[in-house]
Coordinates of C-alpha atoms and ligand atoms in Angstrom, one line a residue:
X383 CA 114.3 69.3 41.9
X384 CA 115.0 69.8 38.8
X385 CA 118.4 70.4 38.0
X386 CA 118.9 71.2 34.3
X387 CA 115.3 70.4 32.7
X388 CA 113.8 72.5 30.1
X389 CA 111.1 70.3 29.2
X390 CA 108.2 68.9 30.3
X391 CA 107.1 65.5 29.3
X392 CA 103.2 64.6 29.8
X393 CA 101.4 61.3 29.2
X394 CA 97.8 61.5 28.6
X395 CA 95.2 59.7 31.2
X396 CA 92.4 58.2 30.2
X397 CA 91.6 59.6 26.5
X398 CA 94.0 57.1 24.9
X399 CA 91.2 54.7 25.5
X400 CA 88.9 56.8 23.5
X401 CA 89.8 56.2 19.9
X402 CA 87.7 58.9 17.2
X403 CA 87.4 61.5 20.0
X404 CA 91.1 61.7 20.6
X405 CA 91.6 64.8 19.1
X406 CA 89.0 66.7 20.2
X407 CA 90.1 65.6 23.8
X408 CA 94.0 66.4 22.9
X409 CA 93.1 69.5 22.0
X410 CA 91.0 70.5 25.0
X411 CA 93.6 69.4 27.7
X412 CA 96.2 71.3 25.6
X413 CA 93.8 74.2 26.4
X414 CA 93.0 73.1 29.8
X415 CA 97.2 73.0 30.1
X416 CA 97.0 76.4 28.4
X417 CA 95.0 78.7 30.7
X418 CA 96.0 76.8 33.9
X419 CA 99.7 78.3 33.0
X420 CA 98.8 81.8 31.6
X421 CA 100.9 83.1 34.2
X422 CA 104.3 81.9 32.9
X423 CA 104.6 84.2 29.9
X424 CA 108.0 82.2 28.7
X425 CA 106.0 78.3 28.1
X426 CA 105.7 77.3 24.5
X427 CA 103.6 74.3 23.9
X428 CA 104.4 71.5 21.2
X429 CA 101.3 68.2 20.9
X430 CA 101.5 64.6 19.3
X431 CA 99.3 61.8 19.7
X432 CA 100.8 60.4 22.8
X433 CA 102.3 63.0 24.3
X434 CA 102.4 66.8 24.8
X435 CA 105.6 69.2 25.8
X436 CA 106.0 72.0 27.2
X437 CA 109.6 74.0 27.2
X438 CA 110.5 75.3 30.2
X439 CA 112.5 78.5 28.7
X440 CA 113.8 79.2 32.0
X441 CA 110.3 79.6 33.9
X442 CA 110.4 78.0 37.1
X443 CA 109.9 73.7 36.8
X444 CA 109.0 73.5 40.2
X445 CA 105.7 75.9 40.2
X446 CA 104.8 74.7 37.4
X447 CA 104.7 70.7 38.2
X448 CA 102.8 72.0 41.1
X449 CA 99.8 73.6 38.9
X450 CA 100.0 70.7 36.2
X451 CA 99.2 68.1 39.1
X452 CA 95.4 69.4 39.0
X453 CA 94.8 69.5 35.6
X454 CA 92.6 66.5 34.5
X455 CA 93.5 64.4 31.4
X456 CA 97.4 64.2 32.9
X457 CA 98.3 60.4 34.0
X458 CA 101.3 61.0 34.8
X459 CA 104.0 64.0 33.9
X460 CA 107.9 63.9 34.2
X461 CA 110.7 66.6 33.8
X462 CA 112.8 65.8 30.8
X463 CA 115.9 66.9 29.3
X464 CA 115.5 67.3 25.1
X465 CA 118.4 66.2 22.9
X466 CA 119.5 64.9 20.0
X467 CA 118.8 60.7 19.3
X468 CA 122.3 59.9 19.4
X469 CA 124.8 58.3 22.2
X470 CA 127.1 60.9 23.5
X471 CA 124.0 63.3 23.5
X472 CA 122.6 60.8 25.6
X473 CA 125.6 60.5 27.9
X474 CA 125.7 64.0 28.2
X475 CA 121.8 64.9 28.9
X476 CA 122.0 62.1 31.6
X477 CA 125.0 63.9 32.8
X478 CA 123.5 67.0 33.2
X479 CA 119.5 66.1 34.9
X480 CA 121.8 65.2 37.8
X481 CA 124.0 66.8 40.4
X482 CA 127.6 65.4 40.6
X483 CA 128.6 67.1 43.6
X484 CA 125.6 65.7 45.7
X485 CA 126.6 61.6 45.5
X486 CA 123.4 59.1 45.3
X487 CA 122.3 56.0 43.9
X488 CA 120.4 55.4 41.0
X489 CA 119.4 53.6 37.8
X490 CA 119.0 54.0 34.3
X491 CA 115.9 52.6 32.6
X492 CA 116.2 53.4 28.7
X493 CA 112.9 52.6 26.0
X494 CA 113.7 52.9 22.3
X495 CA 110.3 54.7 20.8
X496 CA 112.2 54.5 17.6
X497 CA 113.0 50.6 17.1
X498 CA 115.6 51.6 14.5
X499 CA 117.9 53.3 17.0
X500 CA 120.9 51.3 16.7
X501 CA 121.7 50.8 20.6
X502 CA 119.4 48.1 22.5
X503 CA 118.0 49.5 25.5
X504 CA 120.5 47.8 28.3
X505 CA 123.5 48.7 26.2
X506 CA 121.9 52.0 26.5
X507 CA 121.9 51.9 30.6
X508 CA 125.4 50.3 30.3
X509 CA 127.2 53.3 28.5
X510 CA 124.6 56.1 29.8
X511 CA 125.7 54.1 33.6
X512 CA 129.3 54.0 33.1
X513 CA 129.8 57.2 32.0
X514 CA 128.2 58.5 35.5
X515 CA 130.5 56.3 37.7
X516 CA 133.2 57.1 36.3
X517 CA 133.0 61.2 36.4
X518 CA 131.5 61.1 40.1
X519 CA 130.6 59.6 43.1
X520 CA 127.0 58.3 42.2
X521 CA 126.3 54.2 42.9
X522 CA 123.8 52.4 41.3
X523 CA 121.2 50.8 42.6
X524 CA 119.0 48.6 40.8
X525 CA 116.3 47.8 43.6
X526 CA 115.8 51.2 45.4
X527 CA 117.8 53.7 43.3
X528 CA 117.0 57.7 44.8
X529 CA 117.5 59.2 41.3
X530 CA 115.2 56.5 38.0
X531 CA 116.7 58.2 34.5
X532 CA 114.1 57.3 31.9
X533 CA 115.6 57.6 29.1
X534 CA 113.3 57.4 25.7
X535 CA 115.1 57.9 22.7
X536 CA 111.7 58.8 19.8
X537 CA 113.2 59.5 15.6
X538 CA 113.6 62.9 15.8
X539 CA 114.9 63.1 19.3
X540 CA 115.6 61.8 22.9
X541 CA 114.1 62.6 26.4
X542 CA 115.6 62.0 29.8
X543 CA 113.7 62.0 32.6
X544 CA 113.1 61.7 36.4
X545 CA 110.3 59.6 38.0
X546 CA 107.1 60.4 36.7
X547 CA 104.6 62.5 38.7
X548 CA 101.2 61.4 38.9
X549 CA 99.1 63.3 37.2
X550 CA 95.1 64.6 38.3
X551 CA 93.5 61.5 36.2
X552 CA 90.5 61.5 34.5
X553 CA 89.2 63.4 31.1
X554 CA 90.3 67.2 30.5
X555 CA 87.3 69.9 31.2
X556 CA 85.0 70.8 28.5
X557 CA 84.7 67.8 26.9
X558 CA 82.4 66.1 28.5
X559 CA 79.5 69.3 28.4
X560 CA 78.7 71.2 31.0
X561 CA 76.5 70.4 34.5
X562 CA 75.0 72.7 36.8
X563 CA 75.8 72.0 40.1
X564 CA 73.8 72.6 43.3
X565 CA 76.8 74.1 45.1
X566 CA 75.7 74.5 49.0
X567 CA 78.4 75.5 52.3
X568 CA 78.7 72.0 53.5
X569 CA 80.7 69.1 52.5
X570 CA 79.6 67.1 50.1
X571 CA 78.5 69.5 47.0
X572 CA 82.2 71.0 46.8
X573 CA 82.9 67.5 46.2
X574 CA 80.8 66.5 44.0
X575 CA 82.0 69.3 42.1
X576 CA 85.5 68.1 41.7
X577 CA 83.7 64.8 40.8
X578 CA 82.4 66.1 38.1
X579 CA 84.9 67.8 36.8
X580 CA 87.5 65.3 37.3
X581 CA 84.8 63.4 34.5
X582 CA 85.9 65.8 32.0
X583 CA 82.6 67.5 32.5
X584 CA 82.4 71.9 32.7
X585 CA 80.4 72.9 35.3
X586 CA 78.2 76.2 37.1
X587 CA 77.1 75.9 40.4
X588 CA 74.0 77.9 41.8
X589 CA 73.4 78.5 45.3
X590 CA 70.5 78.9 46.8
X591 CA 70.6 82.3 49.4
X592 CA 67.5 83.1 51.4
X593 CA 68.6 86.8 52.6
X594 CA 67.9 87.7 55.2
X595 CA 67.6 84.5 56.9
X596 CA 71.0 83.6 55.1
X597 CA 73.7 85.7 55.9
X598 CA 76.6 87.1 54.1
X599 CA 79.0 85.4 55.5
X600 CA 77.3 82.1 54.9
X601 CA 76.8 83.5 50.7
X602 CA 81.0 84.7 51.2
X603 CA 81.4 81.0 52.6
X604 CA 79.9 80.1 49.3
X605 CA 82.0 82.0 47.0
X606 CA 85.6 80.9 49.1
X607 CA 84.2 77.4 48.2
X608 CA 84.2 78.1 44.7
X609 CA 87.1 79.1 44.5
X610 CA 89.0 76.8 45.7
X611 CA 87.7 73.8 43.3
X612 CA 87.7 76.4 40.1
X613 CA 91.5 75.7 40.1
X614 CA 90.6 72.7 38.5
X615 CA 88.7 74.0 35.9
X616 CA 89.7 77.9 35.6
X617 CA 87.8 79.8 36.2
X618 CA 83.8 79.1 37.3
X619 CA 80.5 81.0 37.5
X620 CA 78.1 80.8 40.1
X621 CA 75.2 81.8 39.9
X622 CA 73.6 83.7 43.3
X623 CA 69.4 83.0 43.6
X624 CA 67.5 84.7 46.2
X625 CA 65.2 82.1 47.4
X626 CA 63.1 83.3 50.5
X627 CA 59.8 84.4 48.6
X628 CA 59.6 80.8 47.4
X629 CA 61.0 79.4 50.3
X630 CA 58.3 81.4 52.4
X631 CA 55.8 80.5 50.3
X632 CA 56.5 76.7 50.7
X633 CA 55.6 77.1 54.9
X634 CA 52.4 79.2 54.2
X635 CA 51.2 76.1 52.1
X636 CA 52.4 73.2 52.9
X637 CA 52.7 70.8 56.1
X638 CA 55.8 71.3 57.6
X639 CA 57.0 67.6 57.1
X640 CA 56.7 68.3 53.4
X641 CA 59.0 71.6 53.5
X642 CA 61.9 70.2 52.5
X643 CA 60.8 67.9 50.0
X644 CA 59.0 70.6 48.4
X645 CA 62.1 72.9 48.2
X646 CA 64.2 70.7 46.4
X647 CA 61.6 70.5 43.7
X648 CA 62.4 73.9 43.6
X649 CA 65.5 73.8 43.5
X650 CA 65.7 71.2 40.8
X651 CA 62.9 73.6 38.9
X652 CA 65.1 76.4 38.9
X653 CA 68.4 74.1 38.7
X654 CA 66.9 72.9 35.1
X655 CA 65.5 76.9 34.0
X656 CA 68.8 78.5 34.2
X657 CA 70.2 74.7 32.8
X658 CA 68.4 75.6 29.4
X659 CA 69.4 78.9 29.4
X660 CA 73.0 78.3 30.0
X661 CA 73.5 75.4 27.6
X662 CA 74.3 72.8 30.1
X663 CA 72.7 68.8 30.0
X664 CA 72.7 68.1 33.7
X665 CA 72.3 68.8 36.9
X666 CA 74.3 67.7 39.7
X667 CA 74.0 67.3 43.2
X668 CA 75.9 66.8 46.5
X669 CA 73.2 63.9 47.9
X670 CA 74.2 61.2 49.2
X671 CA 71.3 57.9 50.0
X672 CA 70.4 57.8 53.1
X673 CA 73.1 60.6 55.2
X674 CA 69.5 62.9 56.0
X675 CA 66.0 62.9 55.5
X676 CA 65.0 64.2 52.4
X677 CA 67.8 61.8 50.7
X678 CA 66.3 58.5 50.6
X679 CA 65.3 57.1 47.2
X680 CA 61.8 57.7 47.8
X681 CA 62.6 61.7 48.3
X682 CA 64.8 61.4 45.7
X683 CA 62.4 59.8 43.5
X684 CA 59.6 63.1 44.1
X685 CA 62.8 65.5 43.3
X686 CA 63.5 64.0 40.1
X687 CA 59.5 63.6 39.0
X688 CA 59.9 67.3 38.3
X689 CA 62.8 67.8 35.1
X690 CA 63.6 65.9 32.5
X691 CA 67.2 66.7 33.0
X692 CA 69.3 63.9 34.5
X693 CA 70.4 64.6 37.6
X694 CA 74.2 63.2 38.9
X695 CA 74.9 62.6 42.2
X696 CA 78.7 62.1 42.0
X697 CA 78.3 61.1 45.7
X698 CA 75.3 59.3 46.0
X699 CA 77.2 55.6 47.1
X700 CA 79.6 57.4 49.4
X701 CA 80.1 56.7 53.1
X702 CA 80.2 60.3 54.8
X703 CA 84.3 59.3 55.8
X704 CA 84.8 58.8 52.2
X705 CA 83.9 61.8 51.4
X706 CA 85.7 63.6 54.2
X707 CA 88.6 62.2 53.1
X708 CA 87.6 63.7 49.7
X709 CA 86.9 67.3 50.7
X710 CA 90.5 66.8 52.7
X711 CA 92.5 66.2 49.4
X712 CA 90.6 68.9 48.0
X713 CA 90.8 70.9 50.9
X714 CA 87.2 72.0 50.7
X715 CA 87.1 70.9 54.1
X716 CA 88.2 73.7 56.4
X717 CA 85.8 76.1 54.8
X718 CA 83.0 74.0 54.7
X719 CA 82.6 73.3 57.9
X720 CA 82.4 77.2 59.1
X721 CA 79.8 77.1 61.2
X722 CA 77.5 79.5 58.9
X723 CA 73.6 78.8 58.6
X724 CA 72.7 77.2 55.0
X725 CA 68.8 77.6 53.8
X726 CA 68.1 74.6 54.4
X727 CA 69.6 74.3 57.8
X728 CA 67.6 77.8 59.2
X729 CA 64.0 75.9 57.3
X730 CA 64.3 72.6 58.8
X731 CA 61.2 71.0 59.9
X732 CA 60.9 68.9 63.4
X733 CA 59.9 65.9 61.7
X734 CA 61.0 65.9 58.0
X735 CA 59.1 62.8 55.7
X736 CA 61.7 60.3 54.3
X737 CA 59.0 58.9 52.2
X738 CA 57.5 61.8 50.2
X739 CA 54.0 61.5 48.1
X740 CA 54.7 62.7 45.0
X741 CA 50.7 63.4 44.6
X742 CA 51.2 65.3 47.8
X743 CA 53.5 66.8 46.4
X744 CA 51.4 68.3 43.9
X745 CA 48.8 68.9 46.6
X746 CA 50.5 71.4 47.8
X747 CA 52.3 73.0 44.9
X748 CA 48.7 73.7 43.5
X749 CA 48.0 76.1 45.7
X750 CA 50.6 79.1 45.0
X751 CA 50.9 80.1 42.0
X752 CA 55.3 78.7 42.5
X753 CA 55.9 79.4 38.4
X754 CA 55.9 82.7 39.0
X755 CA 58.0 82.6 41.4
X756 CA 60.5 80.3 40.0
X757 CA 61.3 82.2 36.9
X758 CA 61.4 84.8 38.9
X759 CA 64.4 83.1 41.1
X760 CA 66.3 82.1 37.5
X761 CA 65.6 86.0 36.2
X762 CA 66.6 87.6 39.7
X763 CA 70.2 85.5 39.7
X764 CA 72.8 87.2 40.8
X765 CA 76.5 85.5 38.4
X766 CA 79.5 85.9 39.4
X767 CA 82.9 85.1 38.1
X768 CA 85.1 83.4 40.9
X769 CA 89.1 82.2 39.7
X770 CA 91.4 80.0 41.2
X771 CA 94.5 82.3 42.2
X772 CA 92.8 85.9 43.4
X773 CA 89.5 86.3 46.2
X774 CA 88.4 89.0 43.4
X775 CA 85.3 87.9 41.7
X776 CA 83.0 89.6 39.3
X777 CA 79.6 90.4 38.3
X778 CA 78.4 89.1 34.7
X779 CA 75.1 90.5 33.2
X780 CA 73.4 87.5 31.8
X781 CA 69.9 88.5 31.1
Ligands
ATP629 P1 75.9 69.9 51.7 O1 77.0 68.6 52.6 O2 76.9 69.5 50.2 O3 75.3 71.1 51.8 P2 74.2 68.1 53.0 O4 74.9 66.5 53.6 O5 74.4 69.1 54.0 O6 74.8 68.4 51.7 P3 72.1 69.2 52.2 O7 71.5 70.0 52.8 O8 70.7 67.8 52.3 O9 72.5 67.5 52.5 O10 71.8 69.2 50.5 C1 72.0 68.4 49.8 C2 72.1 68.6 48.4 O11 71.4 69.7 48.2 C3 73.6 69.5 48.4 O12 75.1 68.4 48.5 C4 73.4 70.8 48.0 O13 73.6 70.2 46.0 C5 72.1 71.0 47.6 N1 71.7 71.8 48.3 C6 71.4 72.1 49.4 N2 71.3 74.0 50.0 C7 71.7 74.3 48.9 C8 71.8 75.2 48.2 N3 71.8 76.6 49.9 N4 72.1 76.0 47.7 C9 72.4 75.5 46.5 N5 72.3 73.6 47.0 C10 71.9 73.3 47.5
MG630 MG1 73.9 71.3 52.9

């Protein structure tokens, strides 16, 4: 892809809209970009109010580009050659940006960011094109060029670029606070996690395991899902909650039709405590209206009633096919459909209630000391860091 490119020029995403927060957004983006590219030690970074530049210093441009495509807060980026803002240097750099021995069609598109530069854009285009035509068999095609050479002239430098490579959009992860995502082994919650991160929210995940009813395989699958989505954030901390005792208590004390609703309320109580402990402002799930019995508005009302934290459901109004498309795009689908049991699937009642009554939930819950069990879930959680590039993970002692 790159011929003689020595730079990458990054254009900011929606953050350009965010007046006052701009500086902290740019700072976060720079820190996220550096973290994502920490394996490339030769890179050098520079930020300005409307662009960020990476000096490649010989690092592999294609590999760097692949990683940049997953960093939120970038609207687009381009490979670039940086040169002096004078016409000879610009022409020379444009020639270097092409493999002149392999002729294709091209078009030059110049822009003067510095309006004091004495040559207008049209004229720059013409001068550059003439030199290329003179020195090679390349041909001009203004409508459908194989290569578009973009020239941006600033006061202190000129940048010669290839076409724009689309960025991931969204906000830099970290500018939107922190949320605890309930991560199951299914299709929806990894997609919900991705969408939270895309809005700039740093996530930690919580997974409810019910050994021996759920297997190590099921937990490994969740860890793999967390690893797959961690490339959008850096590392992700996953809290695995031993949920068996609480689930059995629900089955002993409640009508079977209410088991799922009560289980969800307990999950929310555990998640709320974890959110407080981890200074997270919100909880997120992969619920979607109507998808299963426990995902009616009445159920959501009964579930929300146990917490004051906002519960965010990023896929709540999406069709299943839309969620599946997204899960394929972020490469979680193939792992999500592996057939391992989830704690919900094991204890699934034959006729789950679709319109649960909160009074009945409270009546069942009064029959046992659930608070103690909820506390124990949080105390006995095993917290594990997962990393994007390795399948290694390590436990962290948080409490
Ligand atoms: P998913 O595809 O995300 O598993 P689903 O369609 O299977 O969703 P449910 O099993 O009803 O739906 O779960 C709804 C949501 O509850 C999930 O998206 C997830 O956020 C949360 N959840 C369910 N089971 C677990 C679990 N074992 N651990 C953590 N969160 C869970
Ligand atoms: Mg599920």
